[in-house]
Short mmCIF file of C-alpha atoms and ligand atoms in Angstrom, two decimals:
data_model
loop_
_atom_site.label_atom_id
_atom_site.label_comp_id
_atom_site.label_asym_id
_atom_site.label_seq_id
_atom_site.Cartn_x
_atom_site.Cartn_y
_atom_site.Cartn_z
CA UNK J 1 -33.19 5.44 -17.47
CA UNK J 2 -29.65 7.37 -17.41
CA UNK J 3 -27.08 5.67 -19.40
CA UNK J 4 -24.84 3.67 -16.81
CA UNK J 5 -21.29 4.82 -16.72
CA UNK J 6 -18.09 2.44 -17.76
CA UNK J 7 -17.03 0.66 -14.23
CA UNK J 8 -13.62 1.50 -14.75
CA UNK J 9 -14.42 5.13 -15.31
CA UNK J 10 -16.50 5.37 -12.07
CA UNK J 11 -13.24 3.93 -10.25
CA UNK J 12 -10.98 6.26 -12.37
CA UNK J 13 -8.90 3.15 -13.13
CA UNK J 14 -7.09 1.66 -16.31
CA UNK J 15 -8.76 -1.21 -17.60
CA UNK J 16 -5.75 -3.20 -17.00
CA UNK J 17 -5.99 -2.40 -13.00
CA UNK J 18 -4.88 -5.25 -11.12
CA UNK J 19 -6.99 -6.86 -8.31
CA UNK J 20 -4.68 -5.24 -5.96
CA UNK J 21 -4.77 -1.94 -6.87
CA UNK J 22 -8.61 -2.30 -7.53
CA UNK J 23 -8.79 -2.65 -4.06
CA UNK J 24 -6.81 0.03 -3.20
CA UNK J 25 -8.54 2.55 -5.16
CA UNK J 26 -11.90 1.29 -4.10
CA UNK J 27 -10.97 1.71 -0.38
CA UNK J 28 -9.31 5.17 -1.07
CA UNK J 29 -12.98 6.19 -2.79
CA UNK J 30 -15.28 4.33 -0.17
CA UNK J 31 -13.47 6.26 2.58
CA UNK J 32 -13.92 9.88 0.53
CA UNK J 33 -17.67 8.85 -0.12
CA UNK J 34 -18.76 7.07 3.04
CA UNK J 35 -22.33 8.44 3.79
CA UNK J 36 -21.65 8.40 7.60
CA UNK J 37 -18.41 11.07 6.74
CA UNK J 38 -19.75 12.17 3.87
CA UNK J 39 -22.60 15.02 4.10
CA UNK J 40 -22.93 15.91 0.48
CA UNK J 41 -26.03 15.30 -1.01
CA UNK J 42 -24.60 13.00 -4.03
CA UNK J 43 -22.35 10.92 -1.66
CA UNK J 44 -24.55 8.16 -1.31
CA UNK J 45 -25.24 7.80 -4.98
CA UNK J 46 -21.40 7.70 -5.41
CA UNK J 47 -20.66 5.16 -3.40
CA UNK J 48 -23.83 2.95 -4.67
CA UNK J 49 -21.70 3.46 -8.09
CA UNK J 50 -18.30 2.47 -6.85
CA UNK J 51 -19.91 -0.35 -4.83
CA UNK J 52 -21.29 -1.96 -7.27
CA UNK J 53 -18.43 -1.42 -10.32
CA UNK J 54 -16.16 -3.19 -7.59
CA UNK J 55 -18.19 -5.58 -7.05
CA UNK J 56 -18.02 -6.53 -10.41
CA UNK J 57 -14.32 -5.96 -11.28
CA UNK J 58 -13.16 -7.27 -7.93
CA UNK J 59 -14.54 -10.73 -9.35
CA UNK J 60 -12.95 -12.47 -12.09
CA UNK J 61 -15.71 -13.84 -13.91
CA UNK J 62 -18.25 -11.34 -13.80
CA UNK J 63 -14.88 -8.97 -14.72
CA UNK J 64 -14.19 -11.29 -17.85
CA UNK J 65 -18.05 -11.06 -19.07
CA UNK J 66 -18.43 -7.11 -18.17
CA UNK J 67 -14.73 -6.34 -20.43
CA UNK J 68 -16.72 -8.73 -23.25
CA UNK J 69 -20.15 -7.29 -23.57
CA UNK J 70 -20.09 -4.29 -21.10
CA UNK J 71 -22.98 -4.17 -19.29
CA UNK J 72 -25.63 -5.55 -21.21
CA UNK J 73 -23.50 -8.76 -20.49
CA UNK J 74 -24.10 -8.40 -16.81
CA UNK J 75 -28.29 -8.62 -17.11
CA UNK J 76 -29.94 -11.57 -16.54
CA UNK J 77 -27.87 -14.93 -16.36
CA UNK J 78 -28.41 -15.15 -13.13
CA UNK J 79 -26.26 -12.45 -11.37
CA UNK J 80 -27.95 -8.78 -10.32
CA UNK J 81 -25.17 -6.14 -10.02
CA UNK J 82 -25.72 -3.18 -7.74
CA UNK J 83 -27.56 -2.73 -4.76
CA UNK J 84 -30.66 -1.33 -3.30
CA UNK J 85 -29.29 0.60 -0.57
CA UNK J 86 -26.21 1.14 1.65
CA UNK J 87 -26.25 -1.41 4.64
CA UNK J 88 -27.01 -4.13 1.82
CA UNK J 89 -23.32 -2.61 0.68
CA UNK J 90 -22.03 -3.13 4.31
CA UNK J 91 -22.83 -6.61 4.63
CA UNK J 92 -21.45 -7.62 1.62
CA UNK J 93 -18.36 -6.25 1.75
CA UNK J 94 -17.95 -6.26 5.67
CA UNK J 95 -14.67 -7.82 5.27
CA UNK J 96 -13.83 -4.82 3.54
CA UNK J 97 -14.93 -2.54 6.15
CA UNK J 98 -14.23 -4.12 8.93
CA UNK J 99 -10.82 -3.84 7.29
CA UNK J 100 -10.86 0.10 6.31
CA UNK J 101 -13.19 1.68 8.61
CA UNK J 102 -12.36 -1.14 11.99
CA UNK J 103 -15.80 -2.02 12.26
CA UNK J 104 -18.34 -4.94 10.75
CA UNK J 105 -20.39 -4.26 8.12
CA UNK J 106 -23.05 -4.87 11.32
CA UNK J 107 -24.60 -1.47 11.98
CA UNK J 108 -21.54 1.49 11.40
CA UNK J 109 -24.61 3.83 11.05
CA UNK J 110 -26.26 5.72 13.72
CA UNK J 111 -27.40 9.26 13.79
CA UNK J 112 -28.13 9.83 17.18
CA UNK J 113 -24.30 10.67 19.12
CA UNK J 114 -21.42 11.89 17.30
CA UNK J 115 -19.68 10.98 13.75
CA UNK J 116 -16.91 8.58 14.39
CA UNK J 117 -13.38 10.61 13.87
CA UNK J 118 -12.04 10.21 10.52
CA UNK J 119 -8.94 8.12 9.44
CA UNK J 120 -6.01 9.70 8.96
CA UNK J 121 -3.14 8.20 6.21
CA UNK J 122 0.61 9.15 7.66
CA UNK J 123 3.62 8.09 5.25
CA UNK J 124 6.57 7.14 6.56
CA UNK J 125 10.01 6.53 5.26
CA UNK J 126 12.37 3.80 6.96
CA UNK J 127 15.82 2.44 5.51
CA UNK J 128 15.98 -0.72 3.61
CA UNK J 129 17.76 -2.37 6.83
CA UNK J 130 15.00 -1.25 9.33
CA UNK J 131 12.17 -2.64 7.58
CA UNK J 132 14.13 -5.70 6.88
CA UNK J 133 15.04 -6.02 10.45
CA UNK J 134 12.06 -4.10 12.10
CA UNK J 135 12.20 -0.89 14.41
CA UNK J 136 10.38 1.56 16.66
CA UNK J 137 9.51 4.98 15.29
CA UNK J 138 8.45 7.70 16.65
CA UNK J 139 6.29 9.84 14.81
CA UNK J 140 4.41 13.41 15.17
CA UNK J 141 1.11 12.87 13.67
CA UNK J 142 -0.41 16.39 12.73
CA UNK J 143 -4.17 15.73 13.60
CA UNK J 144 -7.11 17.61 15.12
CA UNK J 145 -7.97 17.20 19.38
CA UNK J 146 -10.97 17.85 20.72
CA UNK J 147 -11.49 21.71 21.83
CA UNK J 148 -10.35 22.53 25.77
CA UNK J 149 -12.69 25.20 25.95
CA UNK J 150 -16.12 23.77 24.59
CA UNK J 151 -14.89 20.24 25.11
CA UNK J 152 -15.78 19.70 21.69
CA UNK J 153 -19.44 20.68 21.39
CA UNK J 154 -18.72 23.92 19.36
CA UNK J 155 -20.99 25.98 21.68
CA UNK J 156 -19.84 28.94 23.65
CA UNK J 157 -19.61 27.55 27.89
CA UNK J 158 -22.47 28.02 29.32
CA UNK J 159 -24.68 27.88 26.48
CA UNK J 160 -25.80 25.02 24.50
CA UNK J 161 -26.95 23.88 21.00
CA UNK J 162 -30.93 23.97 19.78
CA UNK J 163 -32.65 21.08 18.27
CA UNK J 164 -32.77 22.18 14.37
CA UNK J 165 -36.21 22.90 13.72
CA UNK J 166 -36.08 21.68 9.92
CA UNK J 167 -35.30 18.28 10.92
CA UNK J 168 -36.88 17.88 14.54
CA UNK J 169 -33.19 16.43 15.33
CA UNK J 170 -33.45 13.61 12.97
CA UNK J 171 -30.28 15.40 10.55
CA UNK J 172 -32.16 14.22 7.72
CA UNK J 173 -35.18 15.02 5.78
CA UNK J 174 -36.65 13.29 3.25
CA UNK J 175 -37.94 14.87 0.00
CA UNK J 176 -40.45 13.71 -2.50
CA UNK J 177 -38.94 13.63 -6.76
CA UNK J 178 -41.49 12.75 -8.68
CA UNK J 179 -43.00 9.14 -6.95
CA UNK J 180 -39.63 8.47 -4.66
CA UNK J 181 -39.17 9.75 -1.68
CA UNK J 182 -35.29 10.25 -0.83
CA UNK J 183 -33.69 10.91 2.41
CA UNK J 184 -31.06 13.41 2.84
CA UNK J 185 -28.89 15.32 4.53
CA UNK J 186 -31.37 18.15 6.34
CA UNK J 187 -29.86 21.20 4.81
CA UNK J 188 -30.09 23.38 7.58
CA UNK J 189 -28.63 21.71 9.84
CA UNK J 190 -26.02 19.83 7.57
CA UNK J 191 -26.97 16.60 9.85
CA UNK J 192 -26.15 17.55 12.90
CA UNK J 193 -29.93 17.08 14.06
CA UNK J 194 -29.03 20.47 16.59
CA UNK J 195 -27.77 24.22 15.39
CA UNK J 196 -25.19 26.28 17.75
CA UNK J 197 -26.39 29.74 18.34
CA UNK J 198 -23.05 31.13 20.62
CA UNK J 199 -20.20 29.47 18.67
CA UNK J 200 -17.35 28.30 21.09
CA UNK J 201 -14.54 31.44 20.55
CA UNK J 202 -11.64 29.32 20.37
CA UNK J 203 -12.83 26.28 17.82
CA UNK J 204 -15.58 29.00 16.18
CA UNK J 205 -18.13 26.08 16.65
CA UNK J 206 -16.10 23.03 14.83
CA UNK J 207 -15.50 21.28 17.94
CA UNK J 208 -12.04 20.61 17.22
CA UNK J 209 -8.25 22.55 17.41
CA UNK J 210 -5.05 21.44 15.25
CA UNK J 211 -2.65 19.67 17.43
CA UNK J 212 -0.07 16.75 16.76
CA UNK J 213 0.11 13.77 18.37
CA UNK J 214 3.85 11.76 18.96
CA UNK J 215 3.20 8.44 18.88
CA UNK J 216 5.83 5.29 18.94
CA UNK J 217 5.19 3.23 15.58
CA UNK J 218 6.18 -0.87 15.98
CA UNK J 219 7.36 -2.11 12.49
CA UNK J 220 7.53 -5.25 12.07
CA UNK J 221 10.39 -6.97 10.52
CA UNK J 222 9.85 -7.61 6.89
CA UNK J 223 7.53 -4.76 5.72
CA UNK J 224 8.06 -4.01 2.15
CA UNK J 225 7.41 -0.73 0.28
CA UNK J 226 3.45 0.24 0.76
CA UNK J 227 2.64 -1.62 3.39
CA UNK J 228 -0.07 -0.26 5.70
CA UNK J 229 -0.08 -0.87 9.22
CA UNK J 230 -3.18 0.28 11.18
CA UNK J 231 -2.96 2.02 14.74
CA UNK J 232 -6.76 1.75 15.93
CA UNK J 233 -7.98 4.52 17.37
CA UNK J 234 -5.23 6.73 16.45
CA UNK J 235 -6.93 9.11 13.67
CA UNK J 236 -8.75 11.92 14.61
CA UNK J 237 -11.29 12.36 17.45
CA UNK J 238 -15.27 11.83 17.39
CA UNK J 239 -17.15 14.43 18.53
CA UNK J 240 -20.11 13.81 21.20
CA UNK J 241 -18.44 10.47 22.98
CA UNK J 242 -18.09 9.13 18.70
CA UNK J 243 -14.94 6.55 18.90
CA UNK J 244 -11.80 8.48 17.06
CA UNK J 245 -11.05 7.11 13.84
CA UNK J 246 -7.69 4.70 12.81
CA UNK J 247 -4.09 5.87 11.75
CA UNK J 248 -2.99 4.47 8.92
CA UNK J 249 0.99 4.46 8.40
CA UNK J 250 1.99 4.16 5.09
CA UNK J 251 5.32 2.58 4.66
CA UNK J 252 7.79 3.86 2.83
CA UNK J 253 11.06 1.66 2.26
CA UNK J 254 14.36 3.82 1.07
CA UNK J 255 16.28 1.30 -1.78
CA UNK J 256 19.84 0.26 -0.35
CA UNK J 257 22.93 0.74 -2.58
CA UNK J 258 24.06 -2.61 -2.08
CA UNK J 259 20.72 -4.90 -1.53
CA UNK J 260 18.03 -5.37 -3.98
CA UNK J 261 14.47 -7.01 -2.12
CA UNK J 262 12.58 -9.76 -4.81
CA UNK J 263 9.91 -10.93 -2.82
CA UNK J 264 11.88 -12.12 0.34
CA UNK J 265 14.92 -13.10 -1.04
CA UNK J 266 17.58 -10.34 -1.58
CA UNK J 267 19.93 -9.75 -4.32
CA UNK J 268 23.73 -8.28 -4.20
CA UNK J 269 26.86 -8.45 -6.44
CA UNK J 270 29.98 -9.01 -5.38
CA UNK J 271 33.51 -8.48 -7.58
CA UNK J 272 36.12 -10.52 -7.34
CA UNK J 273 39.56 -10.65 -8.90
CA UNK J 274 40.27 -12.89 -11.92
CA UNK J 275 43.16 -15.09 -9.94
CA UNK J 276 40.43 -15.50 -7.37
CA UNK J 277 37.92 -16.60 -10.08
CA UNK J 278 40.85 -19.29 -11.21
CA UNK J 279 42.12 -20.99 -7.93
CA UNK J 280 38.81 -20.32 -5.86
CA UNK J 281 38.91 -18.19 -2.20
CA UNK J 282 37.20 -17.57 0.71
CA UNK J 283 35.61 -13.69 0.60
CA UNK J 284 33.89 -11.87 2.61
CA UNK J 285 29.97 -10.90 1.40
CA UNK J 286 27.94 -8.05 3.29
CA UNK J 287 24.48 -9.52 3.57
CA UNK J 288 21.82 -8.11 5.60
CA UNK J 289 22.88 -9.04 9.17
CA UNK J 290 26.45 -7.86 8.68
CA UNK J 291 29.39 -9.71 6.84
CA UNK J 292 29.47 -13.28 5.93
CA UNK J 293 31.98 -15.50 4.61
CA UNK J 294 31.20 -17.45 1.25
CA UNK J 295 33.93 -19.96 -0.21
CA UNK J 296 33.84 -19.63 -4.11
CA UNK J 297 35.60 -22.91 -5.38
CA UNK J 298 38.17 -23.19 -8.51
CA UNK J 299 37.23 -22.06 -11.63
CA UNK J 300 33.94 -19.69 -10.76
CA UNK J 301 32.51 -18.09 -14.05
CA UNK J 302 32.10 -14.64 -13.76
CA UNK J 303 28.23 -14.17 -13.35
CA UNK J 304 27.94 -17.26 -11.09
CA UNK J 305 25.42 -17.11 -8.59
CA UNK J 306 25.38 -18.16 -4.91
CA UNK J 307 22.62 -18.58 -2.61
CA UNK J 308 23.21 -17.95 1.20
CA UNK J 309 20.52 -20.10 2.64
CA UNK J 310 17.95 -17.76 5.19
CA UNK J 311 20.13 -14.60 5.26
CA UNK J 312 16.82 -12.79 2.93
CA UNK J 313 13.91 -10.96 4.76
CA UNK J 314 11.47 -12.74 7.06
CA UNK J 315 8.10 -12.79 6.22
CA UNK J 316 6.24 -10.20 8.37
CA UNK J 317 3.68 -13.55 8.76
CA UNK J 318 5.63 -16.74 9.49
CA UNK J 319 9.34 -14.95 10.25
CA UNK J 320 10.61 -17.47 8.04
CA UNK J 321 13.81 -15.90 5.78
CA UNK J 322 14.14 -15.67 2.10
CA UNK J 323 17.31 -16.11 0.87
CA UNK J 324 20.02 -14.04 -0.11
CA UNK J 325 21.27 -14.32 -3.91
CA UNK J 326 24.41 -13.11 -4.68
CA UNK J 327 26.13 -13.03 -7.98
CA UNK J 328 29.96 -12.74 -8.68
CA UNK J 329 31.62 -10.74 -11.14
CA UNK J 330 35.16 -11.19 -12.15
CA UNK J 331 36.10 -7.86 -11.73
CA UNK J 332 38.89 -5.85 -14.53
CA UNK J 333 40.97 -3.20 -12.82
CA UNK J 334 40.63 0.54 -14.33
CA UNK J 335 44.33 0.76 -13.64
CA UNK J 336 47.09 -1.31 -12.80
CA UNK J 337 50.42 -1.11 -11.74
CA UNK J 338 53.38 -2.02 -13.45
CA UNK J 339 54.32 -5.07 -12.41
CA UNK J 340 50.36 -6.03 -12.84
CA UNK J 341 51.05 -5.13 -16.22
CA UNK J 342 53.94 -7.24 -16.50
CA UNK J 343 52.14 -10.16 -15.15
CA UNK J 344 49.23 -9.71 -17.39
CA UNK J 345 51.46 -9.06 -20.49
CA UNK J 346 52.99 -12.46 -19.84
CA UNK J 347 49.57 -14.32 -19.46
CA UNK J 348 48.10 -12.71 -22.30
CA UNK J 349 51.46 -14.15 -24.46
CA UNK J 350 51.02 -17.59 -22.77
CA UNK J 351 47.02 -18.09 -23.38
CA UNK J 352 47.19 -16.52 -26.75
CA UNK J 353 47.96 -19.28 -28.92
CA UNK J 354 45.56 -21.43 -26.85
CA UNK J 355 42.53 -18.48 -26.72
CA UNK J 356 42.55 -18.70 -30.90
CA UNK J 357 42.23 -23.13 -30.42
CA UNK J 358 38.52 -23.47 -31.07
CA UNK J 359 36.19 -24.46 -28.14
CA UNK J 360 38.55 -22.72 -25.88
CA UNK J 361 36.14 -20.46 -24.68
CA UNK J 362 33.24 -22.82 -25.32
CA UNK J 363 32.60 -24.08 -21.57
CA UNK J 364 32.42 -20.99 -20.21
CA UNK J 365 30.07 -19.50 -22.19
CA UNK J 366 27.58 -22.46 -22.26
CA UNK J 367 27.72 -21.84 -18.29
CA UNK J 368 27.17 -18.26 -18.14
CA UNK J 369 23.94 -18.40 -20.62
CA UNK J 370 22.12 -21.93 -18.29
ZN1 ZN V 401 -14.50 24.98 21.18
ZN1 ZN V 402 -31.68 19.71 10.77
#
């Protein structure tokens, strides 16, 4: 038997890949390998291979005893990685699937009628205050439509396509290796099960034309950065009454210059003046809904932190709020005029004696570093 390859090579992933982006790439590769999109004749074998390495990495324990003793670890003891063909791949995963492709891992196959349109990825950037608030987009999708002229069959009007004589319309054939018998793709054909003598003049037989497509995008309040949403049905078209395939919209938030996101909660800075810091005021704070007012008692450290209770980003589940953190700096002027000077001069003479006592600065410090 051929030596098995590393499961984190047949992903193309690090070793130190995160569940998350395990997932990720495994979706990105099961879409590219898919035997219903994909026609090639070493698709199916692919995705057998990435099937099965993430079903492996994708769970912890079998992950922990595959990164110990590679695979020999994985034989016997009572688990069988892999799998013997394709729909036993579609029933395990069918969560999966039914997430990616919008279908259960039921029966997605089916030769006879068209190929389901393929999925189309479309990334989109908002601002950091749309996706924290939400907003409608409209967007221009560049994406095939079915041909006016042939109505998407590929054939010329008025003629149509021949049953492909290799495959008696089945788009596969199956050919004997050695003792195994493996079905594939019929070659002349590429599938289809039919052949187009008169190709259609305008599509030249593909069944499709580029067009774009404007379509209104709801985002919901609180997407972060690389969010998907799904628009089903949106990708491209099926061809012979097929159902079209999803849009995927890839979010893309743009950073703010004066918000930070963690999570749900958002962080700012804010400076104040050093008189401010001493007898305490009431200041106004920008925060994501527009200007608030935050009362910063008597002797505030520089670095202190307040929290301004569900002013953060709602979750795009529950709507509930995060908060919104923000920290104060006691702020020293580049420049200052004279009679700041002045005033400063005359501090600076006052505290001096006291700022060499020891301890004077003690408090302050033990605050700033808790
Ligand atoms: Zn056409
Ligand atoms: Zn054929």
């Amino acid at each position: 038997m051929a030596e098995k390859r590393d499961y984190y090579e047949a992903l193309g992933v690090e070793r130190s890949v995160s569940a998350d982006e395990l997932k990720k790439v495994y979706r990105k590769l099961a879409l590219k390998y898919h035997p219903d999109r994909n026609k090639s004749g070493d698709a199916e074998a692919r995705f057998k291979e990435i099937s099965e390495a993430y079903q492996v990495l994708s769970d912890p324990q079998k992950r922990e005893i595959y990164d110990r003793y590679g695979h020999a670890g994985l034989q016997g003891g009572g688990f069988q990685a892999g799998f013997q063909n394709v729909d036993e791949i579609f029933s395990q995963f069918s969560d999966l699937f039914s997430d990616f492709f919008g279908f259960g891992g039921a029966s997605p196959r089916g030769r006879s009628g068209g190929r389901r349109g393929a999925d189309i990825e479309y990334p989109l950037k908002i601002d950091f205050l749309e996706a924290v608030h939400g907003c409608d987009k409209e967007i221009m999708v560049p994406k095939k439509a079915l041909c006016d002229v042939c109505g998407g069959s590929g054939a010329r009007p008025g003629t149509t396509p021949i049953t492909c004589s290799t495959c008696g319309g089945r788009g596969e054939v199956i050919q004997a290796q050695m003792f195994l018998r493996i079905r594939t793709a019929c070659p002349s054909c590429h599938g289809e099960g039919f052949i187009i003598e008169h190709h259609c003049d305008r599509c030249h037989g593909r069944g499709f034309i580029p067009s774009r497509e404007k379509l209104t995008v709801s985002i919901p309040a609180g997407v972060d950065d690389d969010m998907q949403l799904r628009l089903s049905g949106k990708g491209e078209p099926g061809l012979r009454g097929a159902p079209p395939g999803d849009l995927y919209v890839t979010i893309r938030v743009e950073p703010h210059a004066d918000f930070r996101r963690k999570g749900l909660d958002i962080i700012s800075q804010i400076a104040i003046g050093y008189p401010q810091a001493c007898f305490g005021a009431t200041i106004q704070v920008p925060t994501v809904d527009g200007d608030r007012e935050l009362h910063i008692p008597s002797g505030t450290p520089s670095g202190k932190v307040f929290v301004l209770r569900d002013s953060g980003v709602p979750s795009v589940r529950t709507g509930r709020r995060g908060d919104h953190h923000v920290q104060v700096v006691v702020a020293v002027p580049k420049s200052m005029s004279p009679e700041e000077t002045e005033l400063v001069r005359k501090l600076a003479e006052v505290q001096n004696e006291r700022v060499n006592e020891r301890g004077f600065w003690r408090d302050l410090v033990t605050r700033l570093t808790h």
